[in-house]
Short mmCIF file of C-alpha atoms in Angstrom, two decimals:
data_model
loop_
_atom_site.label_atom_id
_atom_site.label_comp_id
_atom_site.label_asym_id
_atom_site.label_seq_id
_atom_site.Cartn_x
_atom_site.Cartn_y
_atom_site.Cartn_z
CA UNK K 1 12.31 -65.36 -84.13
CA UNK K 2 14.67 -62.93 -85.51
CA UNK K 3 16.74 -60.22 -83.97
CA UNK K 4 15.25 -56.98 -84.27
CA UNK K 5 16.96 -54.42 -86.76
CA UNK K 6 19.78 -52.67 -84.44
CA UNK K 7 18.99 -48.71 -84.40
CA UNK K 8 21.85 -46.58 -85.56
CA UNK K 9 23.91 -44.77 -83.32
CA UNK K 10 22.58 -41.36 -84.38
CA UNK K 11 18.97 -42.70 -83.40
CA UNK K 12 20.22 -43.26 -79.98
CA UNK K 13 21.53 -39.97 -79.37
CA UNK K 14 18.19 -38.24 -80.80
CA UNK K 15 16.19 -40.62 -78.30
CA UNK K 16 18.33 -38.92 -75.41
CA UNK K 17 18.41 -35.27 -76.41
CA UNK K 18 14.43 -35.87 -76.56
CA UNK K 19 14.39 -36.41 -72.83
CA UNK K 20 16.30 -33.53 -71.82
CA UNK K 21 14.02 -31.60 -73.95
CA UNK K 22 10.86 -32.63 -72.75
CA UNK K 23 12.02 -32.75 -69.02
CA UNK K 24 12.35 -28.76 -70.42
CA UNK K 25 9.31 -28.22 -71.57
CA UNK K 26 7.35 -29.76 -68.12
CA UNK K 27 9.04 -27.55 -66.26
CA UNK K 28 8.27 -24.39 -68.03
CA UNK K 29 4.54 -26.02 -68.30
CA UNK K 30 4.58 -26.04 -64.10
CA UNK K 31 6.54 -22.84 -64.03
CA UNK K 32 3.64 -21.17 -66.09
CA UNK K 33 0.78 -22.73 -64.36
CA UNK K 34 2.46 -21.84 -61.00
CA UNK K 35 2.70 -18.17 -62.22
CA UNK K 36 -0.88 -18.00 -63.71
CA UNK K 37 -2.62 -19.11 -60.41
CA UNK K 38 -0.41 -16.95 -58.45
CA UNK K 39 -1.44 -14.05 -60.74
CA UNK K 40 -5.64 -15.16 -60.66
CA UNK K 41 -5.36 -15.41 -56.86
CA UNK K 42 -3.37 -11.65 -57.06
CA UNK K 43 -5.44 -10.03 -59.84
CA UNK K 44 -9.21 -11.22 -58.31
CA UNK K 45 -8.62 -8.99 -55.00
CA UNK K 46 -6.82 -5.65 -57.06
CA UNK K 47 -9.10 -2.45 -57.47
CA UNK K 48 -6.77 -1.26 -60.49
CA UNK K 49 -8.92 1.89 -60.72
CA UNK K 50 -7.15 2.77 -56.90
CA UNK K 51 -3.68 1.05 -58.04
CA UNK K 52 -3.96 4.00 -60.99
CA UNK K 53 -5.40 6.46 -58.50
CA UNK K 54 -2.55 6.13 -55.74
CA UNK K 55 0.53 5.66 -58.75
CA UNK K 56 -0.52 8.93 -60.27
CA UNK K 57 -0.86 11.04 -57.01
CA UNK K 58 2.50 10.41 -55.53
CA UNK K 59 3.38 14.49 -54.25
CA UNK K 60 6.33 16.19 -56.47
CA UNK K 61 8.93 15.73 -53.33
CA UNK K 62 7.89 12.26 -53.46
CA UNK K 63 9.14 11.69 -57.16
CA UNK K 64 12.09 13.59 -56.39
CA UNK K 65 13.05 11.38 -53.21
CA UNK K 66 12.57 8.18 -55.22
CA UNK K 67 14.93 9.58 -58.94
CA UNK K 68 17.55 10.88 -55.65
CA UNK K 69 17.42 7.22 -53.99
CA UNK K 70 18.07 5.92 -57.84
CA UNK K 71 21.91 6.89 -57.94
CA UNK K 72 23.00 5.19 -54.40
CA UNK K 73 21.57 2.27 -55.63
CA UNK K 74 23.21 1.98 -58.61
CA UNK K 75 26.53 3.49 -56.71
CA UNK K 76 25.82 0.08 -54.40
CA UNK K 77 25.46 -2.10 -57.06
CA UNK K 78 28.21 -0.96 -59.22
CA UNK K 79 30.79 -0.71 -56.11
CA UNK K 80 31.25 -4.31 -56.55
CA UNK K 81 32.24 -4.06 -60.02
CA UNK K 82 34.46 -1.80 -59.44
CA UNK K 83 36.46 -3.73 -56.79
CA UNK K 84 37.01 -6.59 -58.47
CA UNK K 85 37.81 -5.30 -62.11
CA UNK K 86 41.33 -3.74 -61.52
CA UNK K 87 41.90 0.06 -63.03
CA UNK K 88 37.95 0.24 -62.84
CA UNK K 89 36.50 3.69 -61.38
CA UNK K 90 32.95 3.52 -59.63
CA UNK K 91 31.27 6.20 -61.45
CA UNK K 92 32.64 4.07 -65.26
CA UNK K 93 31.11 0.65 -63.33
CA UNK K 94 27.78 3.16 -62.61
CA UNK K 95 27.82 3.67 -66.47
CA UNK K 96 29.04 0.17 -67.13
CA UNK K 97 26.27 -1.55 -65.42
CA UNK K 98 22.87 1.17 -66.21
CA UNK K 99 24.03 0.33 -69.89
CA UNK K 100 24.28 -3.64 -69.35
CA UNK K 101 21.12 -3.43 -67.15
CA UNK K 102 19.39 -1.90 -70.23
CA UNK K 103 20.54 -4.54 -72.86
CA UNK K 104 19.70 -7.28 -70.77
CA UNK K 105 16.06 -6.14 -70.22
CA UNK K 106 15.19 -6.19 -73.76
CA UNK K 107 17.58 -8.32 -75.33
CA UNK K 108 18.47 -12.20 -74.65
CA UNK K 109 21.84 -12.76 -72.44
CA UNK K 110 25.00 -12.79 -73.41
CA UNK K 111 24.32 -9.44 -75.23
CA UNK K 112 24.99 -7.60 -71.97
CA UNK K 113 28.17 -9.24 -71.20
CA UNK K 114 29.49 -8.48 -74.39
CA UNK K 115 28.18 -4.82 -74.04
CA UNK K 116 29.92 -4.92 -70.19
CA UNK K 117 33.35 -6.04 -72.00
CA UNK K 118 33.32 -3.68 -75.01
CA UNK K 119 32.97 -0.51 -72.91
CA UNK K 120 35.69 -2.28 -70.21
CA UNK K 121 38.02 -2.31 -73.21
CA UNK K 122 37.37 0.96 -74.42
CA UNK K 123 38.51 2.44 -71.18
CA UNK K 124 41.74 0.31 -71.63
CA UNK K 125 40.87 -2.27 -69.20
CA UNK K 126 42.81 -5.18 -69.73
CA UNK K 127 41.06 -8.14 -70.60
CA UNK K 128 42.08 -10.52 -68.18
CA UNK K 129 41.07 -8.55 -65.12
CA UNK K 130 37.70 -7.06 -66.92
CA UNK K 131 36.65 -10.90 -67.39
CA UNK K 132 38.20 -11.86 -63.90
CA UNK K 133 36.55 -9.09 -62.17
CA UNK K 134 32.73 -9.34 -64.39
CA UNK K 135 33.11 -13.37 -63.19
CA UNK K 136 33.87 -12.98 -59.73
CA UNK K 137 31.44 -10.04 -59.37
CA UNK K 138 28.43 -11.79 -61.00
CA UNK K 139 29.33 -14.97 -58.92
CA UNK K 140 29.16 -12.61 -55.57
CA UNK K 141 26.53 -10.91 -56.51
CA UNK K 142 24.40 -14.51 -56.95
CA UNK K 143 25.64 -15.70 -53.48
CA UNK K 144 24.29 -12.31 -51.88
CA UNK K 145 20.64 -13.10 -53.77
CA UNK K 146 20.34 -16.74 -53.13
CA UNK K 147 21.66 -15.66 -49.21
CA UNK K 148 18.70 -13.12 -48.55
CA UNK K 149 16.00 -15.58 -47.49
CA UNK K 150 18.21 -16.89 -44.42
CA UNK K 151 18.48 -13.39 -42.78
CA UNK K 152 14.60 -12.39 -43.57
CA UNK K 153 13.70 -15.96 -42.01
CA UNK K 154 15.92 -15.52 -39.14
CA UNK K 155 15.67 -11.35 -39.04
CA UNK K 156 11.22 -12.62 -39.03
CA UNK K 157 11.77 -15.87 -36.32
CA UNK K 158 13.71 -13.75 -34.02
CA UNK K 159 11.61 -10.47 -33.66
CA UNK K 160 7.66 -12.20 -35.03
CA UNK K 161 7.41 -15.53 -35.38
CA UNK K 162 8.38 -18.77 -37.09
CA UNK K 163 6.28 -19.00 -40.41
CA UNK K 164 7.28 -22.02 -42.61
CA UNK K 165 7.92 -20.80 -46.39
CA UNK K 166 10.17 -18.98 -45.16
CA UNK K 167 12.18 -21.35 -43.36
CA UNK K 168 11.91 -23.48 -46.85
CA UNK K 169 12.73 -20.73 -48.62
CA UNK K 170 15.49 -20.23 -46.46
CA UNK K 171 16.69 -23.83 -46.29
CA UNK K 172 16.45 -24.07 -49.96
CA UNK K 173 18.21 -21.41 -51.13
CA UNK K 174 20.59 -20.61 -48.45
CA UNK K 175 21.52 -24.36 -49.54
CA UNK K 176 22.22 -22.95 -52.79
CA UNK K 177 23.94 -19.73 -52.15
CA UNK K 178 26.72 -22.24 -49.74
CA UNK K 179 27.35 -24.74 -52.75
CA UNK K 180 27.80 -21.67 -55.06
CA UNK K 181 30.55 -19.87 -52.64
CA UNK K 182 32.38 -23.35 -51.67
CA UNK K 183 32.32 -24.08 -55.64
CA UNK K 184 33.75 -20.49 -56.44
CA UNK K 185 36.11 -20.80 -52.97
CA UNK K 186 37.44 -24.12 -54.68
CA UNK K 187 37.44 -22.76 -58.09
CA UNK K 188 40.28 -19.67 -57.23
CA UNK K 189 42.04 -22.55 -55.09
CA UNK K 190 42.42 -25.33 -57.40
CA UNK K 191 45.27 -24.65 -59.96
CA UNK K 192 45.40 -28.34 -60.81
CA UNK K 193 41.86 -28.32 -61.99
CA UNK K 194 42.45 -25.16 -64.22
CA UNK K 195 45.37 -26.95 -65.81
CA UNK K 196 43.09 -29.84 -66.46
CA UNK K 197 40.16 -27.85 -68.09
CA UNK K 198 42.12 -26.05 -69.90
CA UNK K 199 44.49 -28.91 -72.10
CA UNK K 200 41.05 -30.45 -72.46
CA UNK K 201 39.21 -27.15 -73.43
CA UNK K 202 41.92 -26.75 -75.87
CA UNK K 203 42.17 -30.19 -77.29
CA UNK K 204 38.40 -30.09 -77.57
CA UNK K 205 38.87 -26.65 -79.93
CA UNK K 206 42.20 -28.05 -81.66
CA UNK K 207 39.57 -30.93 -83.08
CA UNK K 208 37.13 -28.03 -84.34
CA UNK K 209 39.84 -25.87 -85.61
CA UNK K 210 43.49 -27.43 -86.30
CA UNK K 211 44.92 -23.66 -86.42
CA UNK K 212 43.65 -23.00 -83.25
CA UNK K 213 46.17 -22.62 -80.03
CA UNK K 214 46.93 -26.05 -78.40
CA UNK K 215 45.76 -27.55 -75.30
CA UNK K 216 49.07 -26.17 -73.40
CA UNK K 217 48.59 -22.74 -74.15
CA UNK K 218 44.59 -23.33 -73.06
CA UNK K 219 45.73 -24.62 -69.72
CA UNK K 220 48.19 -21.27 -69.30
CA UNK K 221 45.20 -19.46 -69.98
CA UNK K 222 43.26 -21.02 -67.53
CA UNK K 223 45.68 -20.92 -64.67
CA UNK K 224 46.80 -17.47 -65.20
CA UNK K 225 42.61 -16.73 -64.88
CA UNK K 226 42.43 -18.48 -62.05
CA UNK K 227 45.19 -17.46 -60.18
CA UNK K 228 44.78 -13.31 -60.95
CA UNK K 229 40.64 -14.24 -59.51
CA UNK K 230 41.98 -16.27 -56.53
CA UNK K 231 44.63 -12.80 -56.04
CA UNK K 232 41.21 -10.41 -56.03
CA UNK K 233 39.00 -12.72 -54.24
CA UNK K 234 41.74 -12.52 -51.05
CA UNK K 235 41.98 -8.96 -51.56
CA UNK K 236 38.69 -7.63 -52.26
CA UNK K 237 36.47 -10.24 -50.81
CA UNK K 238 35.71 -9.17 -47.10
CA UNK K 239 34.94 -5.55 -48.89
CA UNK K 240 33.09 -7.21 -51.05
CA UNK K 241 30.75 -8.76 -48.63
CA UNK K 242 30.15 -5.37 -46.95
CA UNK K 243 29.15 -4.18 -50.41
CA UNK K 244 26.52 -7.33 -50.62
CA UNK K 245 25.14 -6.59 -47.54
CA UNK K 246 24.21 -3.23 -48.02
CA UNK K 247 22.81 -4.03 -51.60
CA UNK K 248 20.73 -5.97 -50.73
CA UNK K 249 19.81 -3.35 -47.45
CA UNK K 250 19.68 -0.72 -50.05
CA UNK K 251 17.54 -2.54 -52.18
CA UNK K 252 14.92 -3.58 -49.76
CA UNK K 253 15.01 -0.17 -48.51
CA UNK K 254 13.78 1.13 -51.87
CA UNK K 255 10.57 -0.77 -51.69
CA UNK K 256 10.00 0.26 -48.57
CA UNK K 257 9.74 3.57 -49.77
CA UNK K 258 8.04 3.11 -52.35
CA UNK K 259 5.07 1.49 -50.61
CA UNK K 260 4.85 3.90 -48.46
CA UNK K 261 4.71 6.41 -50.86
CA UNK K 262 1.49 5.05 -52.53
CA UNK K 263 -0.37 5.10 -48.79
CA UNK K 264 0.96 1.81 -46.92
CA UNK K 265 0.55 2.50 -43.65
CA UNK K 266 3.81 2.35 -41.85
CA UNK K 267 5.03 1.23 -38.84
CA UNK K 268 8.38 -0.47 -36.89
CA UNK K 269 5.98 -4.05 -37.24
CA UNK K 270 4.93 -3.27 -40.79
CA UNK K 271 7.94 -2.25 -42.11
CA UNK K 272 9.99 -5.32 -40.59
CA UNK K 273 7.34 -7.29 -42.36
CA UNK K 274 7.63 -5.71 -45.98
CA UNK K 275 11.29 -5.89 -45.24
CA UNK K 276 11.75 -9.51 -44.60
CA UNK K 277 9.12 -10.96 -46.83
CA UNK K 278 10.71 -8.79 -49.78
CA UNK K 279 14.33 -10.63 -48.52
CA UNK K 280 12.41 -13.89 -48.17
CA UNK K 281 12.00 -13.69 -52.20
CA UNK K 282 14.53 -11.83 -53.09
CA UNK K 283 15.84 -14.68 -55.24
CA UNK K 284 12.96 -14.16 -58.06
CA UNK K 285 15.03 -11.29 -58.43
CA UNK K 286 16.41 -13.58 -60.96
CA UNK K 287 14.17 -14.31 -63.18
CA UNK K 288 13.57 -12.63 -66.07
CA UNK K 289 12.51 -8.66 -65.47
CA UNK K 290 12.93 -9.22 -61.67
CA UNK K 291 10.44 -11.73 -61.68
CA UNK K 292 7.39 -9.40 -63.40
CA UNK K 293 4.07 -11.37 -61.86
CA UNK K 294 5.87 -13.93 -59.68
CA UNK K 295 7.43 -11.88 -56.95
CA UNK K 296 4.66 -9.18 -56.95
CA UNK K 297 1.92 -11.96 -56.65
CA UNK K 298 4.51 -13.77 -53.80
CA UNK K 299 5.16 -10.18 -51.90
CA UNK K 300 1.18 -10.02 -51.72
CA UNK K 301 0.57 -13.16 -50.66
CA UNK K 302 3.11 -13.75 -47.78
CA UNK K 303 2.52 -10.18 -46.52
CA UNK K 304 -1.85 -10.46 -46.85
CA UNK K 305 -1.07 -13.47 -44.71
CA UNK K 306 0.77 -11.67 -41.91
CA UNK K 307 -1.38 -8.49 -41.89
CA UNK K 308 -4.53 -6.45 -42.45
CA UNK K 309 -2.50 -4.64 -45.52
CA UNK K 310 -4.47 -3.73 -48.72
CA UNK K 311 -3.22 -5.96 -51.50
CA UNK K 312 -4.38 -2.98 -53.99
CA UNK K 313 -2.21 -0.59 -52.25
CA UNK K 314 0.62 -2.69 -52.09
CA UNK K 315 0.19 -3.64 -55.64
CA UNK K 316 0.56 -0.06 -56.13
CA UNK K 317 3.89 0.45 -54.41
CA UNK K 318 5.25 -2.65 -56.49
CA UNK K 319 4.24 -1.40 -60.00
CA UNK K 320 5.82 2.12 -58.56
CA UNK K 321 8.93 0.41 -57.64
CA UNK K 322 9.13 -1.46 -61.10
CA UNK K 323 8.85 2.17 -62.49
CA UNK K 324 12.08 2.88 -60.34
CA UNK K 325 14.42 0.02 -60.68
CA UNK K 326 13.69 -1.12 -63.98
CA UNK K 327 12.07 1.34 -66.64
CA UNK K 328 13.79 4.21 -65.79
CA UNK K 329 17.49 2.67 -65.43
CA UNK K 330 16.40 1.05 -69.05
CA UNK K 331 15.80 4.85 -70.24
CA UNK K 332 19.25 5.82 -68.82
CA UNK K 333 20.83 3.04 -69.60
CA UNK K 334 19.92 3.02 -73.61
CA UNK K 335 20.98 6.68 -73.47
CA UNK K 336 24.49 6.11 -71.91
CA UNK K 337 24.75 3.55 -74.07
CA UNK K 338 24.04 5.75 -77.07
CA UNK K 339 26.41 8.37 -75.82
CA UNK K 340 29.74 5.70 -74.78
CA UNK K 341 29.16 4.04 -78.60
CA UNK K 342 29.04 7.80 -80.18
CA UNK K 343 32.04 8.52 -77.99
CA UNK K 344 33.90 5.38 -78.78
CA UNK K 345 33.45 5.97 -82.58
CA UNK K 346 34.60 9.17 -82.45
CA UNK K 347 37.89 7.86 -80.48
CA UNK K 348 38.50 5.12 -82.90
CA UNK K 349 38.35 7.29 -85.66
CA UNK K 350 41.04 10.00 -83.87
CA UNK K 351 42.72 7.11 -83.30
CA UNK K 352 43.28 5.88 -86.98
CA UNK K 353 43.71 9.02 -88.44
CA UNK K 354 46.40 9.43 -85.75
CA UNK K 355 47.96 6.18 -87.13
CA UNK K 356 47.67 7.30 -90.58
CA UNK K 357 49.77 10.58 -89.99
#
């Protein structure tokens, strides 16, 4: 019998990037079927006529309360910013972050990073600590999310009762938020490792491009990163947890507020139960537009199971707290953004004709 016909290497390396790929594509099958049948089982029990009712009579005080709780929000989550990225004032991270928080909503990442560095370096931010501090404050700022569920499962064990997704949830990604703090712990420790990425980062670019700097002057690079994030993570870090803590306080405070605005009926048990299951799923946070449809059909859920609760009122108070932290920090955002690139021209072009004379 004779020997099959040996496939060429490039075959081989098709056949494994097809795996990968289709390992891919199951997973956003299940992640889609998981968020249609969350959204049938949410949409079957809504009366939208009283979800439209209860968003459009919210009293004028009421509207003001929520555009007044806007700002300390943002203040919270831009504090962080500003205490890692050296020379960095909180009311430029407030701007910084409304405009990046815009550009990320409708446009693919990394369009907001590069937005978040352009305006760093237009206030003369040097570019070392603006890409320390954005790394170190997006890594924190992960921890805090993936950390939520543990205190809403033990905040929920200790003062209701012990209710299983939320220990899972809790298990799972509390797992998650303590591999992603040792990893960044061992990251600003390990100068060695630095070194080492960096000659082969750089001997891996030196292939592409011959005129490009060597893998010494990479692993410089690397070190001197590594060592100026390892400087601000000792500095600013126990700061920096107080600043996660009340973010994410802050945050579940807002949609408190906003349910109760739209006629949840509240009370010391009702609000420790909003309060906890929001924290419980606080990680869908992440996903694309704070988890639109996956953590408004989860909120429902958990809390229908733990009380008498309206799931078309509560519906309500979501889309109305959707309204808050996402379209209209969007509207502000675009407009900053609008204003710092008008304002930024206008510099550059003092600035050459300065050069010029």
């Amino acid at each position: 019998m004779a020997d099959p016909v040996p496939r060429p290497a490039s075959t081989h390396k098709a056949a494994r990037r097809r795996v990968p790929r289709a390992v891919v594509r199951v997973g956003r099958l299940l992640l889609v079927a998981v968020v249609a049948w969350l959204l049938l089982r949410l949409l079957r029990a809504i009366d939208w006529g009283q979800v439209g009712y209860a968003m459009t009579h919210l009293a004028p005080w009421q509207i003001v309360v929520i555009l007044l709780v806007l700002p300390i929000r943002r203040f919270v989550l831009a504090t962080l910013l500003a205490l890692f990225v050296t020379g960095l004032s909180v009311p430029r991270a407030m701007v910084n972050d409304v405009a990046a928080t815009s550009v990320a909503t409708i446009a693919p990442s990394p369009g907001d990073v590069v937005v978040r560095l352009a305006m760093l370096r237009s206030w003369g931010i040097d570019a070392k600590a603006a890409a320390s501090g954005l790394t170190l404050s997006t890594l924190m700022f992960y921890v805090a999310r993936l950390a939520a569920p543990v205190l809403g499962f033990v905040v929920f064990w200790a003062t209701r009762t012990f209710y299983a997704p939320f220990g899972w949830a809790a298990l799972v990604f509390g797992a998650g938020a303590a591999a992603l703090l040792v990893g960044l712990i061992y990251a600003v420790r390990a100068e060695r490792t630095a070194a080492a990425l960096g000659r082969l980062l750089g001997t891996l670019i030196r292939k592409v491009r011959p005129s490009a700097k060597g893998p010494d002057e990479w692993a410089e690079r690397l070190v001197d990163f590594q060592t100026h994030s390892a400087g601000l993570l000792k500095a600013k870090g126990r700061l920096a947890v107080l600043g996660l803590c009340g973010l994410v306080i802050v945050e579940t405070g807002v949609l408190v507020l906003c349910l109760g605005f739209v006629g949840v009926p509240m009370s010391g048990t009702t609000i420790l139960l909003l309060a906890c299951t929001f924290l419980a799923i606080y990680p869908l946070t992440g996903l694309p537009l704070m988890g639109a449809g996956v953590l408004d059909a989860s909120f429902t859920a958990f809390v229908s199971s733990h009380s008498e609760l309206e799931p078309t009122t509560m519906v309500a108070g979501l889309l109305v707290w959707r309204i808050a932290v996402q379209a209209v920090p969007v509207v502000v955002g675009l407009l900053t953004l609008a204003y710092w690139r008008h304002r930024d021209r206008g510099g550059a072009g003092h600035r050459a004709s300065h050069r010029e004379d």
